[in-house]
Amino acid sequence: MIESNLIGFSTSGVGDTFTVGMNPATGEPLSGQFPGATTDEVNQAVKKAQHAASVYGRISGERKAKFLNAIAEEIETLGDTLVERCCAESGLPEARIIGERGRTTGQLRMFADLVSEGSWLEATIDTAQPDRTPIPKPDLRRMMVPIGPVVVFAASNFPLAFSTAGGDTASALAGGNPVIVKAHGAHPGTSAMVGEAIMKAAQRAGMPDGVFSLLHGSGRIVGQGLIQHIGIKAAGFTGSHQAGRILYDLANQRDEPIPFFAEMGSINPVLLLPSAFNSDTADMLAGSITMGVGQFCTNPGLIISIACAELDHFVQVLGDVLSKGDAGVMLTQRICKSYTDGVTTTLSQEGIKVEARSDDEDGLNMGQPTLASVSGETFLANPTLATEVFGPFSMVVKCRDNAELEVVLASLEGQLTGSVIGSEEEFSKYQSAINSMEAKVGRIVYNGVPTGVEVCPSMQHGGPYPAASDVRFTSVGSAAIKRFVRPMAFQSWPQDKLPYELRDGNPVGIWRLVNGNWTRGS
Ligand code: NAP
């Protein structure tokens, strides 16, 4: 494990502040001291990334695919050492980390396949019509090109799949951009191991020095320094609304504003229709609320339904399941404190009823599953109740009638997901409420829970602000690559100077839209 910043293929650690990994289950420090990057080291990493961009941005999809596949292989080569360190730093169980490692390497391979196949480039050719009247039509050819060096803020709650070699890094590299990762302080050792794996893969695959760097240190110094650096052209972020918004504003206040893609969490409303008041639904919801100690941006934090005796009984059943559930170790002491404070603040609001609280308190930094309820009227009168409590917490909103239910849904801010649990027959009765929900979310789930985000081309993980900073994009799935590329048109450009993907004869054999027809031919 390299206890330094990785600046391209070099290591550097001249800073005098250090991050130390902590085991949240024991409160004890783990091995290694990781020096925060200095301003000079930030500048070096960006300079190397700028140099690398001119080479890496032009290499073929096939070579990028080899690099991405090599990263996946190097991560697998780390074996149990990585799993052990990651479990120790995150408090997450081994099975979860092994699963997350599979998701991480799977994502890298998915992007490798995508860039090999090539249709994501949206190569479009309209050949010249010199004889067109009244004016000739020029030859125009357009495709996606890299945006330039990208900064990735690693997430605390996915130490592998949304961190050093996670979805943001994989999609930015796939798009042809050098990446500088700002490591998350909650798992510096995991970051160092994965960073070294990427460095080895880059060397093995013959990538330019500077295609990847990993910097430790604080968000305020290293993170803000990177975002404000003129050499950085885009960024990806997963974390709190507070930090995401600060960084988004900085990215937009630059002389040259840059795209800043932030995924900032959500309370993921669940619309519970009467036919769903049963124990199966209660088990399904309890599993989703407590999964990963509730530390998912897709955690169902709000359950909305119409008040009735059957709903009261359902809430009791759900509460019973939750109160029997175990508390779990949270990712960090800070996240646990923020959860406990959030629950305390919410439960202290007027009109809130505590429906269930797990009494399992043994151990350090434990997040206790908690369920509360509130009337629709009280919910609407108090915006505090619509703020995310990051952890195993959920609140049932009991609406007076269908009309109030629609007002509650319409009052919500943008969300990553919304779920509808009920029968298809109930759809027409609640269609207007379902429409309200659809307008607020990036993904709508029928008879299921929002946790368990599939990584595939059709996934949408984003949503209207403040769930994400730009509703048009996803941070999960192969479409995430679109955040880090831009369209570029070549007009009347000489054949031998065009990118291969746009040349006559289709030398790389990708799908292209040629004069209005999709073809893989020439
Ligand atoms: P965070 O505080 O938002 O931190 C995420 C990243 O942003 C870290 O690298 C952090 O750096 C950096 N950062 C924080 N404040 C900054 C600032 N003022 N300027 C520049 N960079 C800054 O998230 P977290 O540490 O993972 O967890 C804290 C809370 O965020 C949680 O309790 C939860 O509410 C929320 N969260 C949400 C999601 C989600 O899925 N949306 C995921 C994780 C966490 P340093 O901390 O190293 O300085």
XYZ file of C-alpha atoms and ligand atoms in Angstrom:
570
model
C 0.000 0.000 0.000
C 1.579 3.259 -1.156
C 1.349 5.956 1.520
C 1.665 8.838 -0.935
C -0.274 10.664 -3.551
C -0.076 9.027 -6.970
C 0.730 11.656 -9.557
C 0.641 9.808 -12.839
C 3.325 7.136 -12.589
C 5.154 8.939 -9.724
C 4.517 9.055 -6.009
C 4.721 12.213 -3.951
C 3.954 12.986 -0.328
C 5.459 16.264 0.807
C 2.397 17.559 2.663
C 2.318 17.837 6.437
C -1.320 16.874 7.050
C -2.274 13.227 7.032
C -5.377 11.070 6.616
C -5.474 7.911 8.707
C -8.020 5.164 8.077
C -10.248 4.375 11.060
C -12.136 1.206 11.813
C -15.642 2.466 12.639
C -16.463 -0.768 14.487
C -13.568 -0.426 16.957
C -12.713 3.263 16.763
C -9.101 2.268 16.215
C -6.739 3.680 13.629
C -5.615 1.428 10.793
C -2.131 1.219 9.341
C -0.849 3.930 7.045
C -0.613 7.710 7.011
C -1.644 9.336 3.768
C -0.287 12.845 3.199
C -2.736 15.443 1.912
C -1.732 16.849 -1.462
C -0.174 20.312 -1.447
C -1.068 23.005 -3.970
C 2.118 22.154 -5.830
C 1.110 18.484 -6.013
C -2.369 19.449 -7.243
C -0.711 21.519 -9.982
C 1.615 18.656 -10.927
C -1.286 16.213 -11.229
C -3.266 18.613 -13.422
C -0.235 19.381 -15.608
C 0.361 15.676 -16.180
C -3.336 15.148 -16.912
C -3.262 17.952 -19.485
C -0.277 16.375 -21.244
C -1.868 12.926 -21.089
C -5.145 14.289 -22.514
C -3.608 15.074 -25.890
C -2.445 11.457 -26.263
C -5.132 9.520 -24.380
C -7.954 11.481 -26.010
C -6.939 10.133 -29.419
C -6.273 6.453 -28.765
C -8.577 3.819 -30.223
C -11.559 2.307 -28.453
C -9.784 -1.034 -28.566
C -6.754 0.276 -26.623
C -8.970 2.052 -24.079
C -10.856 -1.222 -23.624
C -7.579 -3.034 -22.902
C -6.763 -0.429 -20.253
C -10.194 -0.683 -18.585
C -10.042 -4.485 -18.613
C -6.515 -4.335 -17.167
C -7.781 -2.198 -14.263
C -10.449 -4.823 -13.523
C -7.801 -7.568 -13.583
C -5.413 -5.628 -11.319
C -8.226 -5.044 -8.801
C -9.004 -8.767 -8.792
C -5.307 -9.517 -8.291
C -5.431 -7.583 -4.998
C -7.591 -10.455 -3.705
C -8.447 -10.717 -0.028
C -6.041 -7.942 1.011
C -8.303 -5.375 -0.624
C -11.478 -6.938 0.798
C -10.039 -7.017 4.325
C -8.854 -3.418 4.231
C -12.100 -2.211 2.727
C -14.193 -4.004 5.368
C -12.005 -2.614 8.143
C -12.246 0.971 6.853
C -15.962 0.957 6.044
C -17.480 -1.329 8.675
C -19.292 -3.057 5.795
C -19.528 -6.857 5.847
C -17.309 -9.044 3.663
C -20.174 -10.274 1.455
C -21.162 -6.697 0.613
C -17.574 -5.725 -0.236
C -17.058 -8.818 -2.384
C -20.306 -7.968 -4.189
C -19.220 -4.364 -4.590
C -15.873 -5.438 -5.990
C -17.764 -7.508 -8.578
C -19.872 -4.492 -9.449
C -16.719 -2.362 -9.811
C -14.910 -4.762 -12.131
C -18.197 -5.417 -13.967
C -18.618 -1.683 -14.606
C -15.067 -1.392 -15.920
C -15.665 -4.297 -18.300
C -19.026 -2.863 -19.352
C -17.325 0.388 -20.369
C -14.562 -1.610 -22.113
C -17.237 -3.350 -24.220
C -18.947 -0.038 -24.891
C -15.842 1.700 -26.226
C -14.875 -1.339 -28.306
C -18.316 -1.441 -29.897
C -18.305 2.309 -30.656
C -21.974 3.287 -31.232
C -21.820 5.546 -28.144
C -19.749 7.955 -30.250
C -22.938 8.810 -32.171
C -20.861 9.095 -35.339
C -23.015 10.944 -37.863
C -22.099 11.714 -41.438
C -23.868 13.949 -43.936
C -21.914 13.880 -47.146
C -21.506 16.971 -49.300
C -23.969 17.962 -52.020
C -21.906 20.373 -54.108
C -24.717 20.711 -56.647
C -27.450 21.564 -54.157
C -29.296 24.797 -54.904
C -29.531 27.537 -53.948
C -26.339 26.814 -51.971
C -24.106 23.722 -51.902
C -24.183 21.509 -48.815
C -20.792 20.971 -47.139
C -19.516 17.583 -45.915
C -20.276 17.399 -42.157
C -19.201 14.654 -39.769
C -19.900 14.668 -36.062
C -18.960 12.457 -33.129
C -18.337 12.584 -29.403
C -14.859 13.594 -28.277
C -13.341 13.732 -24.779
C -14.028 16.786 -22.651
C -10.568 16.941 -20.985
C -9.159 16.170 -17.523
C -11.904 15.096 -15.091
C -11.898 15.271 -11.278
C -13.737 12.513 -9.418
C -14.802 12.906 -5.781
C -14.890 9.424 -4.311
C -18.020 8.542 -2.322
C -17.939 7.341 1.282
C -20.797 4.864 0.903
C -19.369 2.888 -2.041
C -15.683 2.504 -1.176
C -15.150 0.508 -4.377
C -18.017 0.992 -6.837
C -18.200 4.802 -6.496
C -14.678 5.591 -5.445
C -11.195 5.376 -6.959
C -12.032 2.982 -9.807
C -15.797 3.415 -9.535
C -18.462 4.443 -12.000
C -17.336 8.065 -12.396
C -13.698 7.095 -13.018
C -14.638 4.275 -15.394
C -16.996 6.445 -17.443
C -14.547 9.363 -17.628
C -11.668 7.088 -18.682
C -13.932 5.353 -21.218
C -14.738 8.754 -22.682
C -11.014 9.339 -23.288
C -10.314 11.662 -20.356
C -7.487 11.565 -17.819
C -8.872 11.335 -14.273
C -7.704 12.806 -10.979
C -9.441 11.203 -7.992
C -9.861 13.125 -4.752
C -9.750 10.186 -2.324
C -12.420 9.985 0.365
C -10.963 10.311 3.862
C -13.139 7.435 5.095
C -11.134 4.810 3.171
C -7.628 6.043 2.300
C -6.050 2.564 2.362
C -8.650 1.125 -0.009
C -8.118 4.145 -2.277
C -4.340 3.676 -2.230
C -4.602 -0.017 -3.156
C -7.046 0.592 -5.986
C -5.070 3.630 -7.161
C -1.940 1.521 -7.436
C -3.911 -1.102 -9.378
C -4.962 1.590 -11.878
C -1.375 2.836 -12.142
C -0.123 -0.699 -12.871
C -2.868 -1.233 -15.435
C -2.006 2.060 -17.150
C 1.652 1.070 -17.405
C 0.794 -2.434 -18.620
C -1.549 -1.081 -21.283
C 0.944 1.543 -22.469
C -1.138 4.539 -21.394
C 0.451 7.997 -21.051
C 1.857 9.156 -17.714
C -0.840 11.315 -16.097
C -3.849 9.386 -17.381
C -4.678 8.777 -13.718
C -3.729 10.440 -10.418
C -4.942 9.914 -6.871
C -4.746 12.743 -4.348
C -5.437 12.472 -0.633
C -6.404 15.428 1.534
C -9.316 17.619 2.503
C -12.144 18.642 0.229
C -11.746 22.294 1.079
C -8.081 22.377 0.028
C -7.500 19.604 -2.498
C -11.083 19.336 -3.806
C -11.688 23.052 -4.202
C -8.161 23.535 -5.602
C -8.866 20.973 -8.305
C -12.295 22.349 -9.215
C -10.905 25.851 -9.597
C -7.891 24.755 -11.638
C -8.021 25.985 -15.216
C -6.751 22.618 -16.478
C -9.786 20.717 -15.161
C -12.694 20.437 -17.597
C -15.396 18.495 -15.688
C -16.080 16.726 -12.390
C -18.171 13.934 -10.899
C -19.313 13.919 -7.259
C -21.396 11.740 -4.942
C -22.059 12.937 -1.405
C -23.961 15.487 0.644
C -26.067 18.273 -0.791
C -24.032 20.793 1.186
C -20.633 19.841 -0.280
C -22.073 19.116 -3.731
C -23.653 22.560 -3.944
C -20.476 24.367 -2.769
C -18.411 22.589 -5.421
C -21.094 23.058 -8.097
C -21.124 26.808 -7.411
C -17.318 26.967 -7.569
C -17.346 25.108 -10.899
C -19.834 27.605 -12.287
C -18.151 30.704 -10.879
C -14.879 30.003 -12.680
C -13.909 32.344 -15.532
C -14.461 29.250 -17.666
C -17.382 27.416 -15.989
C -17.213 23.631 -16.248
C -19.823 20.869 -15.991
C -20.041 19.551 -12.432
C -22.095 16.379 -12.101
C -23.232 15.955 -8.504
C -25.435 13.203 -7.135
C -26.582 14.513 -3.785
C -29.084 12.092 -2.349
C -32.787 11.770 -2.056
C -35.605 10.563 0.188
C -37.048 8.298 -2.522
C -40.812 8.454 -1.882
C -42.796 5.231 -1.913
C -46.491 5.497 -2.776
C -48.182 2.703 -0.848
C -51.600 1.757 -2.220
C -54.194 -0.125 -0.131
C -53.680 -3.538 -1.737
C -50.063 -3.415 -0.509
C -50.919 -3.408 3.205
C -49.525 -6.885 3.875
C -46.587 -8.549 5.582
C -44.707 -9.257 2.337
C -44.618 -5.538 1.582
C -43.535 -4.816 5.159
C -40.648 -7.298 4.866
C -39.632 -5.890 1.484
C -39.657 -2.288 2.744
C -37.849 -3.145 5.995
C -35.118 -4.909 3.989
C -34.681 -1.854 1.798
C -34.674 0.647 4.703
C -31.978 -1.281 6.573
C -29.878 -2.496 3.624
C -26.277 -1.287 4.061
C -27.408 0.358 7.347
C -29.542 2.644 5.198
C -26.461 4.283 3.696
C -27.712 4.310 0.119
C -28.817 7.354 -1.813
C -31.794 5.234 -2.894
C -32.912 4.431 0.648
C -36.751 4.694 0.907
C -36.990 7.550 3.424
C -40.637 8.444 2.850
C -43.695 6.176 2.607
C -46.844 7.973 1.524
C -50.325 6.535 1.857
C -53.923 7.351 2.751
C -54.805 7.218 6.462
C -56.995 4.287 7.491
C -57.077 1.513 10.081
C -55.435 -0.915 7.626
C -52.534 1.508 7.136
C -52.109 1.827 10.925
C -51.930 -1.955 11.153
C -49.415 -2.100 8.298
C -47.220 0.508 10.003
C -47.307 -1.589 13.161
C -46.195 -4.679 11.238
C -43.424 -2.740 9.482
C -42.363 -1.246 12.813
C -42.216 -4.726 14.396
C -39.933 -5.998 11.638
C -37.682 -2.934 11.948
C -37.460 -2.975 15.720
C -36.389 -6.625 15.625
C -33.690 -5.744 13.096
C -30.079 -5.310 14.111
C -28.407 -1.950 14.277
C -25.362 -1.843 11.998
C -21.990 -0.125 12.077
C -22.099 3.050 10.032
C -19.339 4.125 7.658
C -17.730 6.743 9.872
C -18.171 8.332 13.261
C -19.212 11.561 11.495
C -21.867 9.843 9.382
C -23.198 8.040 12.482
C -23.389 11.306 14.407
C -25.082 12.998 11.500
C -27.630 10.123 11.404
C -28.301 10.274 15.147
C -28.632 14.070 15.034
C -30.926 13.844 11.996
C -33.204 11.308 13.706
C -33.286 13.388 16.899
C -34.140 16.557 14.982
C -36.889 14.843 13.000
C -38.412 13.085 15.986
C -38.447 16.316 17.977
C -40.682 18.052 15.438
C -44.271 18.655 16.409
C -46.772 16.018 15.341
C -44.229 13.225 14.797
C -44.946 9.780 16.202
C -42.129 7.283 16.762
C -43.502 4.019 15.385
C -40.459 1.837 15.993
C -36.868 2.021 17.050
C -34.558 -0.955 17.199
C -33.240 -1.311 20.734
C -30.077 -3.017 19.568
C -27.499 -0.492 20.756
C -24.432 -2.633 21.351
C -21.254 -1.361 19.781
C -19.692 1.764 18.441
C -21.078 3.913 15.616
C -24.261 1.896 15.286
C -27.204 3.178 13.270
C -30.520 2.030 14.776
C -33.394 1.375 12.368
C -36.140 3.902 13.101
C -39.654 4.411 11.762
C -41.769 7.506 12.346
C -45.149 8.669 11.113
C -46.824 12.015 10.537
C -50.067 13.340 9.117
C -50.080 14.793 5.619
C -51.048 18.190 7.007
C -48.120 18.295 9.456
C -45.720 17.085 6.778
C -46.804 19.844 4.412
C -46.418 22.519 7.095
C -42.851 21.592 8.061
C -40.125 21.407 5.367
C -37.640 19.889 7.872
C -39.591 16.652 7.544
C -38.691 16.371 3.863
C -34.928 16.460 4.434
C -32.838 13.318 4.019
C -31.834 11.439 7.165
C -28.950 9.367 5.774
C -29.230 5.972 7.455
C -31.871 3.318 8.327
C -34.711 5.798 8.837
C -38.067 6.114 7.166
C -41.208 8.132 7.764
C -44.806 7.262 6.894
C -46.956 10.175 5.774
C -50.641 9.484 6.434
C -52.674 11.597 4.062
C -56.298 12.532 4.673
C -57.423 11.634 1.159
C -56.339 11.276 -2.439
C -56.239 15.064 -2.890
C -53.850 15.556 0.032
C -51.713 12.679 -1.181
C -51.271 14.482 -4.506
C -50.360 17.729 -2.724
C -47.761 15.884 -0.625
C -46.188 14.345 -3.733
C -46.261 17.682 -5.539
C -44.515 19.361 -2.582
C -41.418 17.175 -2.832
C -38.134 18.290 -4.305
C -36.438 16.340 -7.112
C -35.672 12.710 -6.259
C -33.539 9.904 -7.625
C -36.411 7.429 -7.450
C -40.083 7.013 -6.720
C -41.853 3.692 -6.125
C -45.459 2.619 -6.427
C -46.557 -0.468 -4.503
C -50.054 -1.718 -5.234
C -52.105 -3.505 -7.863
C -52.431 -2.520 -11.510
C -56.184 -1.998 -10.916
C -55.315 0.805 -8.485
C -53.330 2.666 -11.144
C -56.323 4.483 -12.642
C -57.617 5.601 -9.247
C -54.215 7.047 -8.318
C -53.081 8.024 -11.829
C -52.861 11.709 -11.034
C -50.691 11.050 -7.936
C -48.492 8.706 -9.964
C -48.120 11.429 -12.602
C -47.036 13.885 -9.860
C -44.429 11.393 -8.726
C -43.178 10.810 -12.257
C -42.489 14.533 -12.622
C -40.189 14.486 -9.595
C -37.987 11.446 -10.167
C -35.316 9.947 -12.402
C -36.494 6.337 -12.013
C -39.932 5.025 -11.101
C -40.291 1.521 -9.667
C -43.424 -0.623 -9.709
C -43.988 -3.120 -6.909
C -40.392 -3.036 -5.822
C -37.966 -1.025 -3.730
C -35.514 1.603 -4.955
C -32.343 0.071 -3.470
C -30.298 -2.299 -5.621
C -29.361 -0.118 -8.568
C -28.750 -2.280 -11.637
C -25.732 -1.280 -13.737
C -26.842 -1.500 -17.371
C -27.456 0.696 -20.411
C -31.088 1.462 -19.502
C -30.395 2.564 -15.903
C -31.131 6.177 -14.961
C -29.482 7.216 -11.713
C -30.049 10.929 -11.410
C -33.094 13.141 -11.215
C -34.386 16.688 -10.942
C -32.412 18.999 -8.640
C -31.422 18.594 -5.814
C -31.169 14.822 -6.318
C -28.643 15.597 -9.024
C -27.146 18.784 -10.384
C -28.102 18.034 -13.989
C -31.338 16.141 -14.614
C -30.263 15.167 -18.148
C -27.613 12.659 -17.121
C -27.088 9.430 -15.199
C -24.154 8.485 -12.985
C -24.828 4.737 -13.189
C -24.869 2.585 -16.316
C -23.159 2.960 -19.658
C -24.964 6.241 -20.468
C -22.851 7.834 -17.683
C -20.125 8.268 -20.309
C -22.174 11.109 -21.852
C -21.290 13.375 -18.926
C -17.653 13.454 -19.937
C -17.760 13.868 -23.712
C -18.818 16.646 -26.041
C -20.043 16.650 -29.633
C -17.595 17.906 -32.259
C -18.318 18.463 -35.958
C -15.709 18.317 -38.725
C -16.691 20.336 -41.776
C -15.142 19.612 -45.189
C -12.232 17.984 -43.349
C -9.622 15.990 -45.366
C -10.235 12.226 -45.161
C -6.793 11.333 -43.851
C -7.043 13.953 -41.089
C -10.449 12.807 -39.801
C -10.759 10.499 -36.755
C -10.915 6.896 -38.036
C -14.495 6.635 -36.766
C -15.646 9.244 -39.302
C -13.659 8.204 -42.353
C -15.153 6.845 -45.545
C -15.171 3.059 -45.602
C -15.829 2.849 -41.818
C -12.352 1.437 -41.016
C -13.290 0.675 -37.368
C -16.632 -0.939 -38.283
C -18.872 0.959 -35.839
C -22.566 1.829 -36.159
C -22.946 5.242 -37.823
C -25.805 7.406 -39.079
C -24.821 8.062 -42.682
C -27.072 10.389 -44.669
C -29.979 9.493 -42.377
C -29.468 5.693 -42.361
C -27.986 3.622 -39.538
C -25.254 1.406 -40.942
C -22.233 -0.536 -39.910
C -21.051 -0.629 -43.467
C -19.021 1.952 -45.304
P -19.566 14.846 1.998
O -19.377 15.516 3.288
O -20.451 15.472 1.006
O -18.111 14.629 1.346
C -17.944 14.142 0.027
C -16.645 14.689 -0.546
O -16.748 16.113 -0.641
C -15.441 14.406 0.352
O -14.337 14.172 -0.471
C -15.262 15.704 1.110
O -13.923 15.926 1.486
C -15.687 16.725 0.080
N -16.149 17.966 0.719
C -16.915 18.085 1.820
N -17.123 19.398 2.103
C -16.456 20.099 1.158
C -16.277 21.486 0.911
N -16.822 22.417 1.693
N -15.521 21.843 -0.145
C -14.960 20.911 -0.939
N -15.095 19.598 -0.754
C -15.842 19.183 0.280
O -20.099 13.372 2.166
P -19.641 12.197 3.151
O -18.421 12.565 3.894
O -19.564 11.004 2.331
O -20.857 12.019 4.136
C -21.469 13.087 4.825
C -22.957 13.084 4.553
O -23.178 13.126 3.140
C -23.696 11.844 4.997
O -24.040 11.882 6.347
C -24.892 11.864 4.079
O -25.875 12.714 4.597
C -24.376 12.447 2.796
N -24.063 11.416 1.757
C -24.902 11.274 0.712
C -24.611 10.324 -0.259
C -25.463 10.131 -1.444
O -25.567 9.045 -1.922
N -26.011 11.149 -1.991
C -23.502 9.525 -0.184
C -22.673 9.697 0.900
C -22.956 10.646 1.853
P -13.391 15.768 3.005
O -14.524 15.283 3.834
O -12.287 14.817 2.865
O -12.928 17.126 3.392
